[in-house]
Amino acid sequence: MKDLTDEEYDRVEEKWTTTTPKVGPNGSGYFSQCKAAARTITIDDFSADYLMIKAMDTHKTPAEIISEMVHERIAASQ
């Protein structure tokens, strides 16, 4: 990567010091996306198929189903 000229550096500095990063209440901002990417998990095909079938059947998202399962498991263990 080549070094920035003074003019390019000034433009970049001005952009990032005068622009507030967009976070967004719906998770659409840059930092929200980074956080979402860091929290991504990988599951096996069987579990993914189960979640998709359950999601279609209940009209919920896979994330909602996982959340409910975790909450039920926590409640049952107490």
mmCIF file of N, CA and C in Angstrom, residues 7-39:
data_model
loop_
_atom_site.group_PDB
_atom_site.id
_atom_site.type_symbol
_atom_site.label_atom_id
_atom_site.label_comp_id
_atom_site.label_asym_id
_atom_site.label_seq_id
_atom_site.Cartn_x
_atom_site.Cartn_y
_atom_site.Cartn_z
ATOM 1 N N GLU A 7 -2.299 15.840 1.203
ATOM 2 C CA GLU A 7 -3.670 16.209 0.834
ATOM 3 C C GLU A 7 -4.631 15.048 1.095
ATOM 4 N N GLU A 8 -4.243 13.832 0.717
ATOM 5 C CA GLU A 8 -5.089 12.667 0.957
ATOM 6 C C GLU A 8 -5.260 12.418 2.456
ATOM 7 N N TYR A 9 -4.177 12.557 3.188
ATOM 8 C CA TYR A 9 -4.239 12.371 4.640
ATOM 9 C C TYR A 9 -5.200 13.372 5.274
ATOM 10 N N ASP A 10 -5.128 14.635 4.824
ATOM 11 C CA ASP A 10 -6.021 15.662 5.362
ATOM 12 C C ASP A 10 -7.484 15.333 5.076
ATOM 13 N N ARG A 11 -7.774 14.817 3.883
ATOM 14 C CA ARG A 11 -9.163 14.458 3.541
ATOM 15 C C ARG A 11 -9.658 13.308 4.412
ATOM 16 N N VAL A 12 -8.817 12.294 4.602
ATOM 17 C CA VAL A 12 -9.199 11.159 5.439
ATOM 18 C C VAL A 12 -9.396 11.598 6.881
ATOM 19 N N GLU A 13 -8.460 12.402 7.376
ATOM 20 C CA GLU A 13 -8.570 12.879 8.754
ATOM 21 C C GLU A 13 -9.843 13.691 8.953
ATOM 22 N N GLU A 14 -10.146 14.576 7.992
ATOM 23 C CA GLU A 14 -11.353 15.395 8.108
ATOM 24 C C GLU A 14 -12.603 14.527 8.090
ATOM 25 N N LYS A 15 -12.638 13.535 7.204
ATOM 26 C CA LYS A 15 -13.814 12.663 7.128
ATOM 27 C C LYS A 15 -14.049 11.940 8.452
ATOM 28 N N TRP A 16 -13.009 11.358 9.045
ATOM 29 C CA TRP A 16 -13.188 10.547 10.241
ATOM 30 C C TRP A 16 -13.270 11.350 11.525
ATOM 31 N N THR A 17 -12.850 12.607 11.508
ATOM 32 C CA THR A 17 -12.992 13.424 12.713
ATOM 33 C C THR A 17 -14.275 14.234 12.704
ATOM 34 N N THR A 18 -14.893 14.384 11.549
ATOM 35 C CA THR A 18 -16.143 15.141 11.485
ATOM 36 C C THR A 18 -17.358 14.263 11.251
ATOM 37 N N THR A 19 -17.155 12.990 10.986
ATOM 38 C CA THR A 19 -18.259 12.075 10.717
ATOM 39 C C THR A 19 -18.446 11.155 11.912
ATOM 40 N N THR A 20 -19.651 11.130 12.437
ATOM 41 C CA THR A 20 -19.960 10.219 13.535
ATOM 42 C C THR A 20 -20.270 8.850 12.942
ATOM 43 N N PRO A 21 -19.603 7.802 13.420
ATOM 44 C CA PRO A 21 -19.894 6.463 12.894
ATOM 45 C C PRO A 21 -21.359 6.110 13.100
ATOM 46 N N LYS A 22 -21.965 5.504 12.102
ATOM 47 C CA LYS A 22 -23.374 5.140 12.154
ATOM 48 C C LYS A 22 -23.510 3.766 12.817
ATOM 49 N N VAL A 23 -24.172 3.723 13.951
ATOM 50 C CA VAL A 23 -24.392 2.458 14.641
ATOM 51 C C VAL A 23 -25.762 1.917 14.271
ATOM 52 N N GLY A 24 -26.768 2.729 14.350
ATOM 53 C CA GLY A 24 -28.100 2.332 13.933
ATOM 54 C C GLY A 24 -28.811 1.455 14.944
ATOM 55 N N PRO A 25 -30.076 1.759 15.220
ATOM 56 C CA PRO A 25 -30.842 0.980 16.197
ATOM 57 C C PRO A 25 -31.203 -0.411 15.696
ATOM 58 N N ASN A 26 -31.140 -0.609 14.393
ATOM 59 C CA ASN A 26 -31.511 -1.916 13.849
ATOM 60 C C ASN A 26 -30.305 -2.770 13.510
ATOM 61 N N GLY A 27 -29.134 -2.356 13.966
ATOM 62 C CA GLY A 27 -27.936 -3.143 13.701
ATOM 63 C C GLY A 27 -27.385 -2.968 12.312
ATOM 64 N N SER A 28 -27.752 -1.887 11.636
ATOM 65 C CA SER A 28 -27.313 -1.697 10.260
ATOM 66 C C SER A 28 -26.008 -0.930 10.147
ATOM 67 N N GLY A 29 -25.526 -0.360 11.234
ATOM 68 C CA GLY A 29 -24.295 0.420 11.183
ATOM 69 C C GLY A 29 -23.052 -0.445 11.154
ATOM 70 N N TYR A 30 -21.924 0.164 10.839
ATOM 71 C CA TYR A 30 -20.661 -0.545 10.690
ATOM 72 C C TYR A 30 -20.272 -1.307 11.960
ATOM 73 N N PHE A 31 -20.321 -0.630 13.103
ATOM 74 C CA PHE A 31 -19.890 -1.271 14.343
ATOM 75 C C PHE A 31 -20.852 -2.374 14.770
ATOM 76 N N SER A 32 -22.136 -2.195 14.499
ATOM 77 C CA SER A 32 -23.095 -3.256 14.798
ATOM 78 C C SER A 32 -22.816 -4.481 13.942
ATOM 79 N N GLN A 33 -22.471 -4.267 12.683
ATOM 80 C CA GLN A 33 -22.166 -5.379 11.800
ATOM 81 C C GLN A 33 -20.913 -6.117 12.256
ATOM 82 N N CYS A 34 -19.916 -5.375 12.718
ATOM 83 C CA CYS A 34 -18.695 -6.017 13.223
ATOM 84 C C CYS A 34 -19.012 -6.879 14.435
ATOM 85 N N LYS A 35 -19.848 -6.362 15.320
ATOM 86 C CA LYS A 35 -20.223 -7.124 16.509
ATOM 87 C C LYS A 35 -21.000 -8.370 16.094
ATOM 88 N N ALA A 36 -21.914 -8.214 15.138
ATOM 89 C CA ALA A 36 -22.698 -9.356 14.671
ATOM 90 C C ALA A 36 -21.796 -10.418 14.055
ATOM 91 N N ALA A 37 -20.814 -9.990 13.286
ATOM 92 C CA ALA A 37 -19.900 -10.944 12.660
ATOM 93 C C ALA A 37 -19.082 -11.686 13.712
ATOM 94 N N ALA A 38 -18.719 -10.994 14.779
ATOM 95 C CA ALA A 38 -17.928 -11.627 15.835
ATOM 96 C C ALA A 38 -18.748 -12.644 16.615
ATOM 97 N N ARG A 39 -20.070 -12.531 16.583
ATOM 98 C CA ARG A 39 -20.931 -13.428 17.347
ATOM 99 C C ARG A 39 -21.517 -14.544 16.486
#
